[in-house]
PDB file of C-alpha atoms in Angstrom:
ATOM      1  CA  GLN A   6     -14.755 -86.764-122.875  1.00 62.00           C
ATOM      2  CA  GLY A   7     -11.822 -88.117-124.032  1.00 79.00           C
ATOM      3  CA  TRP A   8      -8.549 -86.115-123.920  1.00 83.00           C
ATOM      4  CA  ASP A   9      -8.255 -85.742-127.582  1.00 86.00           C
ATOM      5  CA  GLY A  10     -11.570 -83.642-126.979  1.00 87.00           C
ATOM      6  CA  LEU A  11     -10.290 -82.079-124.019  1.00 87.00           C
ATOM      7  CA  ARG A  12      -6.681 -80.942-124.525  1.00 89.00           C
ATOM      8  CA  PRO A  13      -8.003 -78.005-127.369  1.00 91.00           C
ATOM      9  CA  VAL A  14     -10.469 -76.622-124.293  1.00 90.00           C
ATOM     10  CA  ILE A  15      -7.896 -76.883-121.539  1.00 90.00           C
ATOM     11  CA  SER A  16      -4.917 -75.582-123.754  1.00 88.00           C
ATOM     12  CA  ALA A  17      -6.871 -72.118-124.853  1.00 91.00           C
ATOM     13  CA  GLY A  18      -7.448 -71.146-121.109  1.00 94.00           C
ATOM     14  CA  ALA A  19     -10.408 -73.003-118.810  1.00 96.00           C
ATOM     15  CA  VAL A  20     -11.537 -72.914-115.445  1.00 97.00           C
ATOM     16  CA  VAL A  21     -11.831 -76.561-114.006  1.00 96.00           C
ATOM     17  CA  ALA A  22     -13.632 -77.204-110.496  1.00 96.00           C
ATOM     18  CA  VAL A  23     -12.778 -80.129-108.741  1.00 94.00           C
ATOM     19  CA  PRO A  24     -14.251 -81.991-105.863  1.00 94.00           C
ATOM     20  CA  HIS A  25     -11.713 -82.808-103.179  1.00 92.00           C
ATOM     21  CA  LEU A  26     -11.985 -86.743-104.534  1.00 92.00           C
ATOM     22  CA  GLY A  27      -8.919 -89.140-105.213  1.00 90.00           C
ATOM     23  CA  ASN A  28      -6.092 -87.524-105.830  1.00 83.00           C
ATOM     24  CA  PHE A  29      -5.712 -84.328-108.306  1.00 78.00           C
ATOM     25  CA  GLU A  30      -1.874 -83.658-107.833  1.00 77.00           C
ATOM     26  CA  PRO A  31      -1.148 -86.518-110.584  1.00 77.00           C
ATOM     27  CA  PHE A  32      -3.281 -84.628-112.616  1.00 78.00           C
ATOM     28  CA  ALA A  33      -1.774 -81.911-112.799  1.00 79.00           C
ATOM     29  CA  HIS A  34       1.495 -83.823-113.691  1.00 79.00           C
ATOM     30  CA  PHE A  35      -0.203 -84.790-116.640  1.00 82.00           C
ATOM     31  CA  LEU A  36      -1.091 -81.422-117.677  1.00 84.00           C
ATOM     32  CA  GLU A  37       2.288 -80.650-116.989  1.00 83.00           C
ATOM     33  CA  SER A  38       3.640 -83.416-119.180  1.00 84.00           C
ATOM     34  CA  GLU A  39       0.847 -82.006-121.781  1.00 87.00           C
ATOM     35  CA  GLY A  40       2.782 -79.059-121.740  1.00 87.00           C
ATOM     36  CA  ILE A  41       0.290 -76.870-120.534  1.00 89.00           C
ATOM     37  CA  SER A  42       0.340 -74.608-117.104  1.00 89.00           C
ATOM     38  CA  GLY A  43      -1.829 -72.788-115.856  1.00 90.00           C
ATOM     39  CA  ILE A  44      -2.603 -71.771-111.442  1.00 92.00           C
ATOM     40  CA  SER A  45      -4.353 -73.087-108.548  1.00 90.00           C
ATOM     41  CA  PRO A  46      -5.425 -71.070-105.300  1.00 91.00           C
ATOM     42  CA  VAL A  47      -4.148 -73.000-102.165  1.00 85.00           C
ATOM     43  CA  GLU A  48      -5.939 -72.412 -98.400  1.00 83.00           C
ATOM     44  CA  GLU A  49      -3.518 -70.546 -96.301  1.00 83.00           C
ATOM     45  CA  THR A  50      -3.385 -73.256 -93.823  1.00 80.00           C
ATOM     46  CA  GLU A  51      -2.152 -72.991 -89.632  1.00 83.00           C
ATOM     47  CA  PRO A  52       0.113 -73.209 -88.525  1.00 87.00           C
ATOM     48  CA  ARG A  53       2.378 -71.579 -91.222  1.00 83.00           C
ATOM     49  CA  GLU A  54       4.620 -74.669 -91.358  1.00 87.00           C
ATOM     50  CA  LEU A  55       2.023 -76.829 -92.844  1.00 83.00           C
ATOM     51  CA  TYR A  56       0.899 -74.557 -95.259  1.00 78.00           C
ATOM     52  CA  ARG A  57       4.532 -74.405 -96.922  1.00 80.00           C
ATOM     53  CA  PHE A  58       4.792 -78.583 -96.551  1.00 82.00           C
ATOM     54  CA  LEU A  59       1.714 -78.914 -98.673  1.00 74.00           C
ATOM     55  CA  VAL A  60       2.987 -76.358-100.957  1.00 73.00           C
ATOM     56  CA  LYS A  61       5.935 -77.743-101.095  1.00 74.00           C
ATOM     57  CA  ARG A  62       4.602 -81.500-101.883  1.00 69.00           C
ATOM     58  CA  ARG A  63       2.126 -80.140-104.565  1.00 64.00           C
ATOM     59  CA  LEU A  64       4.565 -78.077-106.685  1.00 59.00           C
ATOM     60  CA  VAL A  65       4.788 -80.152-109.941  1.00 51.00           C
ATOM     61  CA  GLY A  66       8.195 -78.529-111.220  1.00 51.00           C
ATOM     62  CA  GLY A  67       7.083 -74.701-111.276  1.00 51.00           C
ATOM     63  CA  ARG A  68       6.605 -74.880-115.298  1.00 56.00           C
ATOM     64  CA  GLY A  69       3.058 -76.578-114.901  1.00 68.00           C
ATOM     65  CA  ILE A  70       0.541 -75.814-112.470  1.00 80.00           C
ATOM     66  CA  ARG A  71       1.448 -72.715-110.013  1.00 83.00           C
ATOM     67  CA  LEU A  72      -0.157 -72.739-106.881  1.00 84.00           C
ATOM     68  CA  VAL A  73      -0.444 -69.024-105.210  1.00 87.00           C
ATOM     69  CA  PRO A  74      -2.336 -68.344-101.659  1.00 89.00           C
ATOM     70  CA  LEU A  75      -5.989 -67.987-101.905  1.00 87.00           C
ATOM     71  CA  SER A  76      -5.674 -64.718-100.450  1.00 88.00           C
ATOM     72  CA  GLU A  77      -3.507 -63.393-103.317  1.00 90.00           C
ATOM     73  CA  SER A  78      -5.335 -65.320-106.290  1.00 92.00           C
ATOM     74  CA  VAL A  79      -7.434 -63.238-107.888  1.00 94.00           C
ATOM     75  CA  ARG A  80      -5.428 -61.565-110.004  1.00 95.00           C
ATOM     76  CA  PRO A  81      -2.588 -64.293-111.077  1.00 95.00           C
ATOM     77  CA  MET A  82      -6.022 -66.271-111.592  1.00 95.00           C
ATOM     78  CA  LEU A  83      -7.560 -63.666-114.441  1.00 96.00           C
ATOM     79  CA  ALA A  84      -3.794 -63.061-115.973  1.00 95.00           C
ATOM     80  CA  ALA A  85      -3.828 -66.965-116.387  1.00 95.00           C
ATOM     81  CA  LEU A  86      -6.966 -67.164-118.036  1.00 95.00           C
ATOM     82  CA  ARG A  87      -6.044 -64.134-120.430  1.00 93.00           C
ATOM     83  CA  GLN A  88      -2.919 -65.997-121.207  1.00 94.00           C
ATOM     84  CA  GLY A  89      -4.816 -68.626-122.286  1.00 93.00           C
ATOM     85  CA  GLN A  90      -3.698 -70.751-119.321  1.00 93.00           C
ATOM     86  CA  LEU A  91      -5.437 -72.886-117.189  1.00 94.00           C
ATOM     87  CA  VAL A  92      -7.333 -72.058-113.727  1.00 96.00           C
ATOM     88  CA  ALA A  93      -7.998 -74.825-111.016  1.00 94.00           C
ATOM     89  CA  LEU A  94     -10.224 -74.738-108.160  1.00 94.00           C
ATOM     90  CA  ALA A  95     -11.197 -76.891-105.279  1.00 92.00           C
ATOM     91  CA  ALA A  96     -15.016 -76.041-105.644  1.00 94.00           C
ATOM     92  CA  ASP A  97     -16.568 -78.437-103.194  1.00 94.00           C
ATOM     93  CA  ARG A  98     -16.530 -76.330-100.231  1.00 91.00           C
ATOM     94  CA  ASP A  99     -17.443 -72.832 -99.405  1.00 92.00           C
ATOM     95  CA  LEU A 100     -14.658 -71.348 -97.112  1.00 85.00           C
ATOM     96  CA  ALA A 101     -16.046 -68.287 -96.738  1.00 86.00           C
ATOM     97  CA  GLY A 102     -19.888 -69.668 -96.327  1.00 86.00           C
ATOM     98  CA  ASP A 103     -21.422 -66.603 -98.531  1.00 90.00           C
ATOM     99  CA  GLY A 104     -21.505 -68.842-101.838  1.00 94.00           C
ATOM    100  CA  VAL A 105     -24.279 -69.823-103.624  1.00 96.00           C
ATOM    101  CA  PRO A 106     -26.875 -71.952-102.215  1.00 96.00           C
ATOM    102  CA  VAL A 107     -27.193 -75.284-103.906  1.00 97.00           C
ATOM    103  CA  SER A 108     -28.112 -78.623-103.165  1.00 95.00           C
ATOM    104  CA  LEU A 109     -25.780 -81.498-103.030  1.00 95.00           C
ATOM    105  CA  PHE A 110     -26.805 -84.941-102.716  1.00 95.00           C
ATOM    106  CA  GLY A 111     -30.155 -84.132-102.041  1.00 94.00           C
ATOM    107  CA  HIS A 112     -29.461 -82.028 -99.007  1.00 93.00           C
ATOM    108  CA  PRO A 113     -29.116 -77.792 -98.917  1.00 94.00           C
ATOM    109  CA  THR A 114     -25.657 -76.360 -98.886  1.00 95.00           C
ATOM    110  CA  THR A 115     -23.678 -73.215-100.530  1.00 96.00           C
ATOM    111  CA  LEU A 116     -20.690 -73.512-103.094  1.00 97.00           C
ATOM    112  CA  PRO A 117     -18.023 -70.830-103.881  1.00 95.00           C
ATOM    113  CA  ALA A 118     -19.148 -68.436-106.400  1.00 96.00           C
ATOM    114  CA  GLY A 119     -15.290 -67.927-107.480  1.00 95.00           C
ATOM    115  CA  ALA A 120     -15.291 -71.055-110.468  1.00 97.00           C
ATOM    116  CA  ALA A 121     -18.706 -69.328-112.428  1.00 97.00           C
ATOM    117  CA  THR A 122     -17.505 -65.737-111.558  1.00 96.00           C
ATOM    118  CA  LEU A 123     -13.896 -66.244-113.527  1.00 96.00           C
ATOM    119  CA  ALA A 124     -15.684 -68.175-116.204  1.00 96.00           C
ATOM    120  CA  LEU A 125     -18.086 -65.268-116.915  1.00 96.00           C
ATOM    121  CA  ARG A 126     -15.847 -62.736-116.613  1.00 94.00           C
ATOM    122  CA  THR A 127     -13.245 -64.077-118.977  1.00 95.00           C
ATOM    123  CA  GLY A 128     -15.323 -65.932-121.253  1.00 94.00           C
ATOM    124  CA  ARG A 129     -13.825 -68.830-120.714  1.00 96.00           C
ATOM    125  CA  PRO A 130     -15.405 -72.747-119.923  1.00 97.00           C
ATOM    126  CA  LEU A 131     -15.962 -74.161-117.152  1.00 97.00           C
ATOM    127  CA  LEU A 132     -15.468 -77.809-116.597  1.00 96.00           C
ATOM    128  CA  VAL A 133     -15.799 -80.490-113.599  1.00 96.00           C
ATOM    129  CA  ALA A 134     -12.906 -82.722-113.540  1.00 93.00           C
ATOM    130  CA  ARG A 135     -11.506 -85.640-110.904  1.00 92.00           C
ATOM    131  CA  ALA A 136      -8.330 -88.440-110.617  1.00 90.00           C
ATOM    132  CA  LEU A 137      -9.338 -91.377-108.911  1.00 93.00           C
ATOM    133  CA  ARG A 138      -7.025 -93.525-107.346  1.00 92.00           C
ATOM    134  CA  ILE A 139      -7.968 -97.411-109.381  1.00 93.00           C
ATOM    135  CA  GLY A 140      -4.887 -98.971-107.757  1.00 92.00           C
ATOM    136  CA  PRO A 141      -1.378 -98.269-106.476  1.00 90.00           C
ATOM    137  CA  ASP A 142       0.408 -95.280-107.893  1.00 85.00           C
ATOM    138  CA  ARG A 143      -2.459 -95.942-110.701  1.00 90.00           C
ATOM    139  CA  PHE A 144      -5.239 -93.245-111.459  1.00 90.00           C
ATOM    140  CA  THR A 145      -8.277 -92.505-113.957  1.00 90.00           C
ATOM    141  CA  ALA A 146      -8.582 -88.832-114.681  1.00 88.00           C
ATOM    142  CA  THR A 147     -11.837 -87.099-116.821  1.00 89.00           C
ATOM    143  CA  ALA A 148     -13.549 -83.693-117.383  1.00 91.00           C
ATOM    144  CA  TRP A 149     -16.115 -82.602-118.864  1.00 93.00           C
ATOM    145  CA  PRO A 150     -18.133 -79.162-119.723  1.00 95.00           C
ATOM    146  CA  VAL A 151     -20.407 -77.461-117.424  1.00 96.00           C
ATOM    147  CA  GLU A 152     -22.712 -75.568-119.848  1.00 93.00           C
ATOM    148  CA  VAL A 153     -25.746 -73.331-119.430  1.00 95.00           C
ATOM    149  CA  GLU A 154     -27.572 -71.096-121.002  1.00 93.00           C
ATOM    150  CA  ARG A 155     -26.457 -67.493-120.741  1.00 92.00           C
ATOM    151  CA  THR A 156     -29.091 -64.572-120.175  1.00 94.00           C
ATOM    152  CA  GLY A 157     -26.827 -61.809-119.734  1.00 92.00           C
ATOM    153  CA  ASP A 158     -27.797 -60.937-115.986  1.00 95.00           C
ATOM    154  CA  ARG A 159     -24.278 -62.071-114.506  1.00 93.00           C
ATOM    155  CA  ARG A 160     -26.087 -62.838-110.978  1.00 94.00           C
ATOM    156  CA  ALA A 161     -28.389 -65.463-112.375  1.00 96.00           C
ATOM    157  CA  ASP A 162     -25.923 -66.940-114.761  1.00 97.00           C
ATOM    158  CA  THR A 163     -23.446 -67.138-112.169  1.00 96.00           C
ATOM    159  CA  GLU A 164     -25.874 -69.303-110.241  1.00 97.00           C
ATOM    160  CA  ALA A 165     -27.235 -71.224-112.936  1.00 97.00           C
ATOM    161  CA  LEU A 166     -23.530 -72.028-114.011  1.00 97.00           C
ATOM    162  CA  ILE A 167     -22.926 -72.988-110.132  1.00 97.00           C
ATOM    163  CA  ARG A 168     -25.833 -75.467-109.905  1.00 97.00           C
ATOM    164  CA  ALA A 169     -24.865 -77.062-112.919  1.00 98.00           C
ATOM    165  CA  MET A 170     -21.423 -77.294-111.796  1.00 97.00           C
ATOM    166  CA  ALA A 171     -22.724 -78.565-108.234  1.00 97.00           C
ATOM    167  CA  ALA A 172     -24.936 -81.311-110.472  1.00 97.00           C
ATOM    168  CA  GLY A 173     -21.478 -82.252-111.894  1.00 96.00           C
ATOM    169  CA  LEU A 174     -19.370 -82.743-108.819  1.00 97.00           C
ATOM    170  CA  GLU A 175     -22.030 -84.966-107.641  1.00 97.00           C
ATOM    171  CA  ARG A 176     -21.456 -87.327-110.695  1.00 96.00           C
ATOM    172  CA  ALA A 177     -17.969 -87.112-109.944  1.00 95.00           C
ATOM    173  CA  ILE A 178     -17.847 -87.937-106.519  1.00 96.00           C
ATOM    174  CA  ALA A 179     -20.841 -90.568-107.305  1.00 96.00           C
ATOM    175  CA  GLU A 180     -18.370 -92.679-108.958  1.00 95.00           C
ATOM    176  CA  ALA A 181     -16.114 -93.440-106.087  1.00 95.00           C
ATOM    177  CA  PRO A 182     -17.581 -91.403-102.380  1.00 95.00           C
ATOM    178  CA  GLU A 183     -14.957 -93.754-100.554  1.00 95.00           C
ATOM    179  CA  GLN A 184     -12.491 -91.474-102.178  1.00 95.00           C
ATOM    180  CA  TRP A 185     -14.182 -87.812-101.304  1.00 94.00           C
ATOM    181  CA  PHE A 186     -12.201 -86.515 -98.517  1.00 89.00           C
ATOM    182  CA  GLY A 187     -14.382 -83.576 -98.219  1.00 82.00           C
ATOM    183  CA  ALA A 188     -17.048 -85.602 -96.352  1.00 80.00           C
ATOM    184  CA  PHE A 189     -14.713 -84.761 -93.665  1.00 82.00           C
ATOM    185  CA  GLN A 190     -15.128 -81.630 -93.714  1.00 84.00           C
ATOM    186  CA  PRO A 191     -18.738 -79.209 -92.726  1.00 83.00           C
ATOM    187  CA  ILE A 192     -20.082 -79.390 -96.356  1.00 86.00           C
ATOM    188  CA  TRP A 193     -23.459 -79.266 -95.542  1.00 83.00           C
ATOM    189  CA  LEU A 194     -25.304 -76.191 -93.943  1.00 85.00           C
ATOM    190  CA  ASP A 195     -26.477 -78.357 -90.409  1.00 85.00           C
ATOM    191  CA  GLN A 196     -23.045 -79.289 -90.262  1.00 83.00           C
ATOM    192  CA  ARG A 197     -21.606 -75.279 -89.983  1.00 77.00           C
ATOM    193  CA  SER A 198     -21.465 -74.043 -86.674  1.00 67.00           C
TER     194      SER A 198
END
């Protein structure tokens, strides 16, 4: 979907699921340049110095997409969505290992339920987005909605939304699998110890 169609959706507040693909920092810079603000949780890596370095590297200027520690992100994400802001989540890794069972590229895995849970709880749309490197300091970004028929059963709706999100992540990754650095993580169940 083109930016003209996406801008009103994103500007009104949306949950955006992204894979560890390409480079999502330029997408955050672009959103900031368009006056769109929001929040994104960040995994708290060890050692702490590495975490601080990564957060500082990813900061967009303070007005756009704010980064918050994953362990403290639920309330800020809900508040941002209620204020019509964007929430961006890396959604191709189930860090806790307790996510929704899905198939990703034909192999069983789990994906975190956070993106779908936030979208359902706040009534905001869920999108999958990706930013691909197309040359030195050149990127192309796009996003598309993740939609399923709602049944009113929150658990069933969450699972259906996550399965649809998984299909969107596959679509994004398949465009440039060589840029998917999530592949270097234990994504599939048989890789997890």
